[in-house]
Short mmCIF file of C-alpha atoms and ligand atoms in Angstrom, two decimals:
data_model
loop_
_atom_site.label_atom_id
_atom_site.label_comp_id
_atom_site.label_asym_id
_atom_site.label_seq_id
_atom_site.Cartn_x
_atom_site.Cartn_y
_atom_site.Cartn_z
CA MET A 1279 111.10 156.56 82.35
CA ILE A 1280 110.38 154.49 79.29
CA ILE A 1281 111.33 150.89 78.76
CA VAL A 1282 112.24 150.04 75.21
CA MET A 1283 111.61 146.38 74.53
CA LYS A 1284 113.72 144.38 72.07
CA PRO A 1285 112.26 144.08 68.55
CA ASN A 1286 109.49 141.49 68.49
CA ALA A 1287 109.47 141.04 72.28
CA SER A 1288 106.78 138.54 73.21
CA LYS A 1289 103.42 139.50 74.72
CA GLU A 1290 104.38 137.55 77.85
CA SER A 1291 107.56 139.52 78.42
CA ILE A 1292 105.70 142.82 77.91
CA ALA A 1293 103.12 141.62 80.44
CA GLN A 1294 105.87 140.61 82.90
CA VAL A 1295 107.51 144.04 82.75
CA SER A 1296 104.11 145.74 83.07
CA GLU A 1297 103.36 143.64 86.12
CA VAL A 1298 106.59 144.74 87.86
CA ILE A 1299 105.53 148.36 87.26
CA THR A 1300 101.92 148.08 88.36
CA SER A 1301 102.74 146.04 91.43
CA ALA A 1302 105.03 148.89 92.56
CA GLY A 1303 101.95 151.16 92.42
CA LEU A 1304 102.80 152.91 89.14
CA SER A 1305 100.89 152.81 85.90
CA VAL A 1306 101.83 151.66 82.44
CA HIS A 1307 101.40 153.43 79.13
CA LEU A 1308 101.95 151.04 76.23
CA SER A 1309 102.99 152.26 72.81
CA GLN A 1310 103.10 149.40 70.36
CA GLY A 1311 104.93 150.11 67.11
CA GLU A 1312 105.32 147.72 64.17
CA GLU A 1313 108.31 146.05 65.76
CA VAL A 1314 109.24 147.85 68.92
CA THR A 1315 107.09 148.24 72.02
CA ILE A 1316 107.72 151.11 74.38
CA ILE A 1317 106.45 150.82 77.93
CA GLY A 1318 105.97 154.20 79.55
CA VAL A 1319 106.03 154.38 83.34
CA VAL A 1320 103.74 156.94 84.94
CA GLY A 1321 103.97 157.82 88.62
CA ASN A 1322 106.62 158.16 91.30
CA LYS A 1323 109.58 156.28 89.81
CA ALA A 1324 111.37 156.22 93.19
CA LEU A 1325 109.00 153.34 94.03
CA LEU A 1326 110.42 151.24 91.22
CA ASP A 1327 113.58 149.16 91.29
CA PRO A 1328 115.05 149.34 87.74
CA CYS A 1329 117.00 146.08 88.36
CA ALA A 1330 113.68 144.22 88.56
CA ILE A 1331 113.07 145.33 84.98
CA GLU A 1332 116.58 145.05 83.60
CA VAL A 1333 116.73 141.35 84.44
CA ASN A 1334 114.07 140.65 81.82
CA PRO A 1335 116.02 139.51 78.71
CA ALA A 1336 113.43 141.10 76.39
CA VAL A 1337 114.26 144.59 77.68
CA GLU A 1338 116.50 146.55 75.30
CA LYS A 1339 117.05 149.63 77.49
CA ILE A 1340 115.60 151.91 80.13
CA VAL A 1341 115.53 155.59 79.23
CA PRO A 1342 114.86 158.21 81.89
CA ILE A 1343 112.39 160.94 80.89
CA THR A 1344 113.60 164.20 82.32
CA GLU A 1345 110.53 166.23 81.29
CA SER A 1346 107.77 166.45 83.89
CA TYR A 1347 105.08 165.65 81.32
CA LYS A 1348 105.01 161.98 80.37
CA LEU A 1349 101.76 161.05 78.59
CA ALA A 1350 102.05 164.09 76.32
CA ASN A 1351 105.70 163.32 75.65
CA ILE A 1352 106.75 162.12 72.20
CA LYS A 1353 109.19 159.73 73.89
CA PHE A 1354 106.24 157.89 75.44
CA HIS A 1355 104.28 157.84 72.24
CA PRO A 1356 106.51 158.18 69.16
CA THR A 1357 103.67 158.04 66.61
CA PRO A 1358 101.56 161.19 66.10
CA THR A 1359 98.17 161.08 67.78
CA SER A 1360 95.01 161.32 65.72
CA PHE A 1361 91.43 160.80 66.84
CA PRO A 1362 87.97 160.94 65.33
CA VAL A 1363 85.47 163.65 66.25
CA LYS A 1364 81.97 163.24 64.82
CA ASN A 1365 82.46 162.82 61.02
CA THR A 1366 86.02 164.06 60.97
CA VAL A 1367 89.47 163.36 62.40
CA ILE A 1368 92.01 165.57 64.11
CA GLY A 1369 95.68 164.79 63.50
CA GLY A 1370 97.47 162.44 61.11
CA ASP A 1371 97.08 163.45 57.49
CA THR A 1372 93.93 165.49 58.13
CA MET A 1373 93.89 169.27 57.93
CA THR A 1374 91.15 170.42 60.28
CA VAL A 1375 89.57 173.83 59.86
CA MET A 1376 87.43 175.06 62.77
CA ALA A 1377 85.49 178.17 61.88
CA GLY A 1378 82.67 180.24 63.29
CA PRO A 1379 81.82 183.25 65.38
CA CYS A 1380 83.62 184.30 68.51
CA ALA A 1381 80.29 184.14 70.36
CA VAL A 1382 77.06 182.38 69.52
CA GLU A 1383 74.54 185.22 69.16
CA THR A 1384 71.30 183.83 67.69
CA GLU A 1385 70.20 180.49 66.25
CA GLU A 1386 69.62 181.94 62.76
CA GLN A 1387 73.03 183.60 62.80
CA LEU A 1388 74.80 180.42 63.85
CA ILE A 1389 73.02 178.25 61.31
CA SER A 1390 73.79 180.68 58.50
CA ILE A 1391 77.47 180.77 59.55
CA ALA A 1392 77.54 176.96 59.80
CA HIS A 1393 76.24 176.59 56.23
CA ALA A 1394 78.72 179.18 54.93
CA VAL A 1395 81.82 177.74 56.58
CA LYS A 1396 80.86 174.22 55.59
CA LYS A 1397 80.45 175.28 51.97
CA SER A 1398 83.95 176.75 52.05
CA GLY A 1399 85.45 173.53 53.47
CA ALA A 1400 85.47 173.81 57.27
CA THR A 1401 84.64 170.61 59.16
CA PHE A 1402 84.17 172.14 62.61
CA LEU A 1403 81.86 174.88 63.79
CA ARG A 1404 83.28 176.95 66.63
CA GLY A 1405 81.20 179.29 68.77
CA GLY A 1406 81.51 180.56 72.32
CA ALA A 1407 78.59 180.18 74.70
CA PHE A 1408 80.56 181.03 77.86
CA LYS A 1409 82.72 184.03 77.05
CA PRO A 1410 85.66 184.89 79.32
CA ARG A 1411 85.60 188.63 78.46
CA THR A 1412 88.24 191.04 79.71
CA SER A 1413 85.49 193.35 80.97
CA PRO A 1414 82.58 192.05 83.06
CA TYR A 1415 80.32 194.51 81.18
CA SER A 1416 81.00 192.93 77.76
CA PHE A 1417 78.67 190.25 76.32
CA GLN A 1418 79.21 187.12 78.41
CA GLY A 1419 77.62 184.55 76.09
CA LEU A 1420 74.27 182.78 75.84
CA GLU A 1421 75.39 179.84 78.00
CA GLU A 1422 73.09 176.79 77.71
CA GLU A 1423 70.94 178.43 75.04
CA GLY A 1424 74.09 178.94 72.95
CA LEU A 1425 74.94 175.25 73.39
CA ARG A 1426 71.49 174.33 72.09
CA PHE A 1427 72.07 176.47 69.00
CA LEU A 1428 75.41 174.75 68.42
CA LYS A 1429 73.70 171.37 68.54
CA ALA A 1430 70.98 172.54 66.17
CA ALA A 1431 73.59 173.88 63.72
CA SER A 1432 75.49 170.60 63.91
CA GLN A 1433 72.34 168.54 63.29
CA GLU A 1434 71.52 170.65 60.29
CA THR A 1435 74.98 170.67 58.69
CA GLY A 1436 76.79 167.61 60.06
CA LEU A 1437 79.65 169.82 61.24
CA ALA A 1438 81.43 168.84 64.45
CA THR A 1439 81.14 171.51 67.13
CA ILE A 1440 83.52 172.99 69.66
CA CYS A 1441 82.78 175.38 72.51
CA GLU A 1442 84.91 176.90 75.23
CA VAL A 1443 84.14 175.87 78.80
CA THR A 1444 85.08 178.13 81.68
CA SER A 1445 83.83 176.21 84.72
CA SER A 1446 82.86 172.70 85.77
CA HIS A 1447 79.23 173.79 85.48
CA ALA A 1448 79.90 174.73 81.84
CA ILE A 1449 81.52 171.31 81.23
CA GLU A 1450 78.51 169.53 82.70
CA ALA A 1451 76.22 171.51 80.43
CA ALA A 1452 78.38 171.23 77.29
CA VAL A 1453 78.88 167.44 77.26
CA SER A 1454 75.41 166.75 75.96
CA TYR A 1455 75.52 169.43 73.24
CA VAL A 1456 78.97 169.65 71.63
CA ASP A 1457 81.59 167.28 70.21
CA MET A 1458 84.72 168.88 71.65
CA LEU A 1459 85.55 171.14 74.58
CA GLN A 1460 87.85 174.12 74.36
CA ILE A 1461 89.92 175.30 77.30
CA GLY A 1462 90.76 178.92 76.65
CA ALA A 1463 94.02 180.75 77.10
CA ARG A 1464 92.88 182.32 80.36
CA ASN A 1465 92.19 178.92 81.89
CA MET A 1466 95.19 177.00 80.63
CA GLN A 1467 96.52 176.62 84.16
CA ASN A 1468 93.16 176.23 85.89
CA PHE A 1469 94.17 172.78 87.01
CA GLU A 1470 90.83 171.82 88.53
CA LEU A 1471 89.11 172.71 85.26
CA LEU A 1472 91.71 170.71 83.32
CA LYS A 1473 91.00 167.65 85.47
CA GLU A 1474 87.26 168.06 84.97
CA ALA A 1475 87.81 168.31 81.21
CA GLY A 1476 89.88 165.16 81.42
CA LYS A 1477 86.99 163.32 83.05
CA SER A 1478 84.36 164.65 80.64
CA GLY A 1479 84.92 161.95 78.01
CA LEU A 1480 85.02 164.57 75.24
CA PRO A 1481 88.10 165.49 73.22
CA VAL A 1482 89.70 168.76 74.34
CA LEU A 1483 91.36 171.63 72.51
CA LEU A 1484 93.81 173.21 74.93
CA LYS A 1485 94.75 176.77 74.04
CA ARG A 1486 98.12 178.16 75.06
CA GLY A 1487 98.03 180.52 78.03
CA LEU A 1488 98.65 184.21 77.42
CA ALA A 1489 102.14 183.99 78.87
CA ALA A 1490 102.73 180.26 79.10
CA THR A 1491 105.92 178.54 78.10
CA ILE A 1492 105.64 175.47 75.90
CA ASP A 1493 106.61 173.25 78.83
CA GLU A 1494 103.90 174.76 81.03
CA TRP A 1495 101.42 174.18 78.21
CA LEU A 1496 102.45 170.53 77.85
CA ASN A 1497 102.13 170.07 81.61
CA ALA A 1498 98.61 171.48 81.36
CA ALA A 1499 97.87 168.87 78.67
CA GLU A 1500 99.30 166.26 81.04
CA TYR A 1501 96.68 167.25 83.65
CA ILE A 1502 93.92 166.38 81.18
CA MET A 1503 95.64 163.22 79.98
CA SER A 1504 96.33 161.95 83.47
CA GLU A 1505 92.54 161.66 83.91
CA GLY A 1506 92.55 159.09 81.11
CA ASN A 1507 91.66 161.42 78.25
CA GLU A 1508 94.16 161.15 75.41
CA ARG A 1509 92.10 162.99 72.81
CA ILE A 1510 93.77 166.37 73.12
CA ALA A 1511 94.85 168.94 70.56
CA LEU A 1512 96.96 171.98 71.38
CA CYS A 1513 96.12 175.42 70.02
CA GLU A 1514 98.71 178.16 69.56
CA ARG A 1515 96.80 181.45 69.76
CA GLY A 1516 99.52 184.02 70.28
CA ILE A 1517 101.38 185.07 73.39
CA ARG A 1518 101.90 188.38 75.17
CA THR A 1519 104.98 190.27 74.05
CA PHE A 1520 106.05 193.92 74.12
CA GLU A 1521 104.62 194.36 70.58
CA THR A 1522 101.39 196.35 70.42
CA SER A 1523 100.61 196.35 66.67
CA THR A 1524 98.87 193.03 67.08
CA ARG A 1525 96.71 191.75 69.93
CA ASN A 1526 99.27 189.03 70.67
CA THR A 1527 102.32 187.66 68.88
CA LEU A 1528 101.71 184.43 66.99
CA ASP A 1529 104.47 182.04 68.01
CA LEU A 1530 104.73 179.87 64.94
CA SER A 1531 108.02 178.46 66.14
CA ALA A 1532 105.92 176.76 68.84
CA VAL A 1533 104.47 174.51 66.13
CA CYS A 1534 107.95 173.26 65.24
CA VAL A 1535 108.97 172.89 68.88
CA LEU A 1536 105.79 170.97 69.70
CA LYS A 1537 106.36 168.58 66.80
CA GLU A 1538 109.63 167.60 68.48
CA LYS A 1539 108.26 167.35 72.00
CA THR A 1540 104.78 165.89 71.70
CA HIS A 1541 102.65 163.53 69.64
CA LEU A 1542 99.56 165.71 70.12
CA PRO A 1543 98.06 167.50 67.09
CA VAL A 1544 98.63 171.25 66.85
CA ILE A 1545 96.02 173.77 65.71
CA VAL A 1546 96.85 177.44 65.04
CA ASP A 1547 94.44 180.32 65.70
CA PRO A 1548 95.61 183.39 63.76
CA SER A 1549 92.42 185.31 64.68
CA HIS A 1550 93.07 185.65 68.41
CA ALA A 1551 96.81 185.82 67.78
CA THR A 1552 96.60 189.02 65.77
CA GLY A 1553 93.22 190.60 66.48
CA VAL A 1554 93.42 192.03 62.97
CA ARG A 1555 91.33 190.62 60.12
CA GLY A 1556 93.91 191.47 57.46
CA TYR A 1557 96.63 189.37 59.08
CA VAL A 1558 94.57 186.21 59.46
CA ALA A 1559 95.04 184.85 55.93
CA PRO A 1560 98.85 185.21 55.61
CA LEU A 1561 99.38 183.69 59.05
CA ALA A 1562 96.95 180.86 58.34
CA LYS A 1563 99.04 179.97 55.28
CA ALA A 1564 102.27 180.22 57.29
CA ALA A 1565 100.79 177.94 59.97
CA VAL A 1566 99.94 175.26 57.41
CA ALA A 1567 103.38 175.61 55.86
CA CYS A 1568 105.14 175.01 59.17
CA GLY A 1569 103.27 171.84 60.01
CA ALA A 1570 100.07 172.74 61.86
CA ASN A 1571 97.37 170.04 61.83
CA GLY A 1572 94.62 172.60 61.62
CA LEU A 1573 93.37 176.14 61.95
CA MET A 1574 90.80 177.93 64.08
CA ILE A 1575 89.39 181.00 62.33
CA GLU A 1576 86.72 183.43 63.49
CA VAL A 1577 84.01 183.99 60.87
CA HIS A 1578 80.93 186.19 61.29
CA ASN A 1579 77.96 186.99 59.03
CA ASN A 1580 78.41 190.70 59.79
CA PRO A 1581 81.74 191.38 61.53
CA ALA A 1582 80.95 195.09 61.99
CA LYS A 1583 78.03 194.12 64.23
CA ALA A 1584 79.64 191.17 66.04
CA LEU A 1585 79.06 191.13 69.79
CA SER A 1586 82.64 190.03 70.29
CA ASP A 1587 85.91 190.10 68.31
CA GLY A 1588 84.47 191.74 65.17
CA PRO A 1589 87.79 193.36 64.10
CA GLN A 1590 89.46 189.95 63.71
CA SER A 1591 86.48 188.12 62.18
CA LEU A 1592 86.34 187.31 58.47
CA ASP A 1593 83.08 187.65 56.56
CA PHE A 1594 81.86 184.74 54.42
CA ALA A 1595 83.56 185.94 51.22
CA GLN A 1596 86.88 186.54 52.96
CA PHE A 1597 86.76 183.09 54.54
CA ASP A 1598 85.89 181.48 51.24
CA THR A 1599 88.82 183.21 49.52
CA LEU A 1600 91.15 182.13 52.30
CA MET A 1601 90.04 178.49 52.00
CA GLU A 1602 90.64 178.63 48.26
CA GLU A 1603 94.08 180.18 48.70
CA LEU A 1604 94.99 177.61 51.36
CA LYS A 1605 94.53 174.67 48.98
CA PRO A 1606 98.08 174.60 47.55
CA TYR A 1607 99.58 175.04 51.02
CA ILE A 1608 97.50 172.14 52.34
CA ALA A 1609 98.47 169.98 49.38
CA LEU A 1610 102.17 170.76 49.90
CA SER A 1611 101.88 169.91 53.58
CA GLY A 1612 100.80 166.39 52.58
CA ARG A 1613 97.49 166.76 54.40
CA THR A 1614 93.91 166.62 53.20
CA LEU A 1615 91.09 168.91 54.21
CA LYS A 1616 88.51 166.58 55.68
C1 PEP B 1051 88.05 181.98 71.81
O1 PEP B 1051 88.53 181.12 71.07
O2 PEP B 1051 86.90 182.35 71.75
C2 PEP B 1051 88.93 182.62 72.82
C3 PEP B 1051 88.43 183.38 73.82
O3 PEP B 1051 90.22 182.37 72.63
P1 PEP B 1051 91.47 182.52 73.62
O4 PEP B 1051 91.18 181.69 74.81
O5 PEP B 1051 92.60 182.02 72.77
O6 PEP B 1051 91.61 183.99 73.94
MN1 MN B 1052 87.06 185.50 70.01
#
């Protein structure tokens, strides 16, 4: 439930209501707007007697939250979330572009990609060091060595870095090398991993599961948030449908649905959604037009030779053209590339 306080309710009355909640063994999530304060109640609400709250004259109303996710719920937190990562910000009026190879391959390769994507306007370098490949015989990633290359590329260019983590061991290793963790589609409901990511202290990009509903996805975000980590962004990366012309089907309507249900920023990944290089640019533009806070795009110095996901990777010139073509869409969306 949420408790909506009367406009300009005093600090004392907010503290009194919070005290009733915490002394019943539940926790409080405060959302302080310009005039109205909303007190979110997290935990088993059966333990709470609503009358003990209603008696407080500064309480406007008590609204039950029927959704199972609370911290990720827009009702708990009506203003959109934004948070800094290294020299940039995710959410708010920022348009974030995360670009880089599917997998980190060599240090020289990664540094050359980092320079190229930065020059074209990206603020984040992506690169997988732990690759959850469909086949165990495909390239599995450089692991800690790949993380070191990400750090080196970040030190050289100033770009923020993001890397997928597939186990708690990978989280432990990644925290000292990268600025943001990525939980991949295949692990969206790996609840132990989500909790570990929540405890890591790093912001997390949570990709949508291959066949996850939006509510399941938001509950997965709730797992991370319930460990005290509120710096989460969601990433729509296509879902499984009966269609075979593309690797997945990009669910752009999810962006609009999420904007109604959650305050968390939404990033769109047209590369994994389609698996086809030629479809990345039009869908990137469509994603910006429908309200995404950012994009994740695979870029490779030589896509034909990429160790993973070459067919969907853009080369430097294609990425540069896309970034140029995105400018009017970003301007119309009211956001700034930064
Ligand atoms: C990736 O971003 O490298 C990746 C494997 O994506 P997804 O989890 O969306 O398949
Ligand atoms: Mn990939």
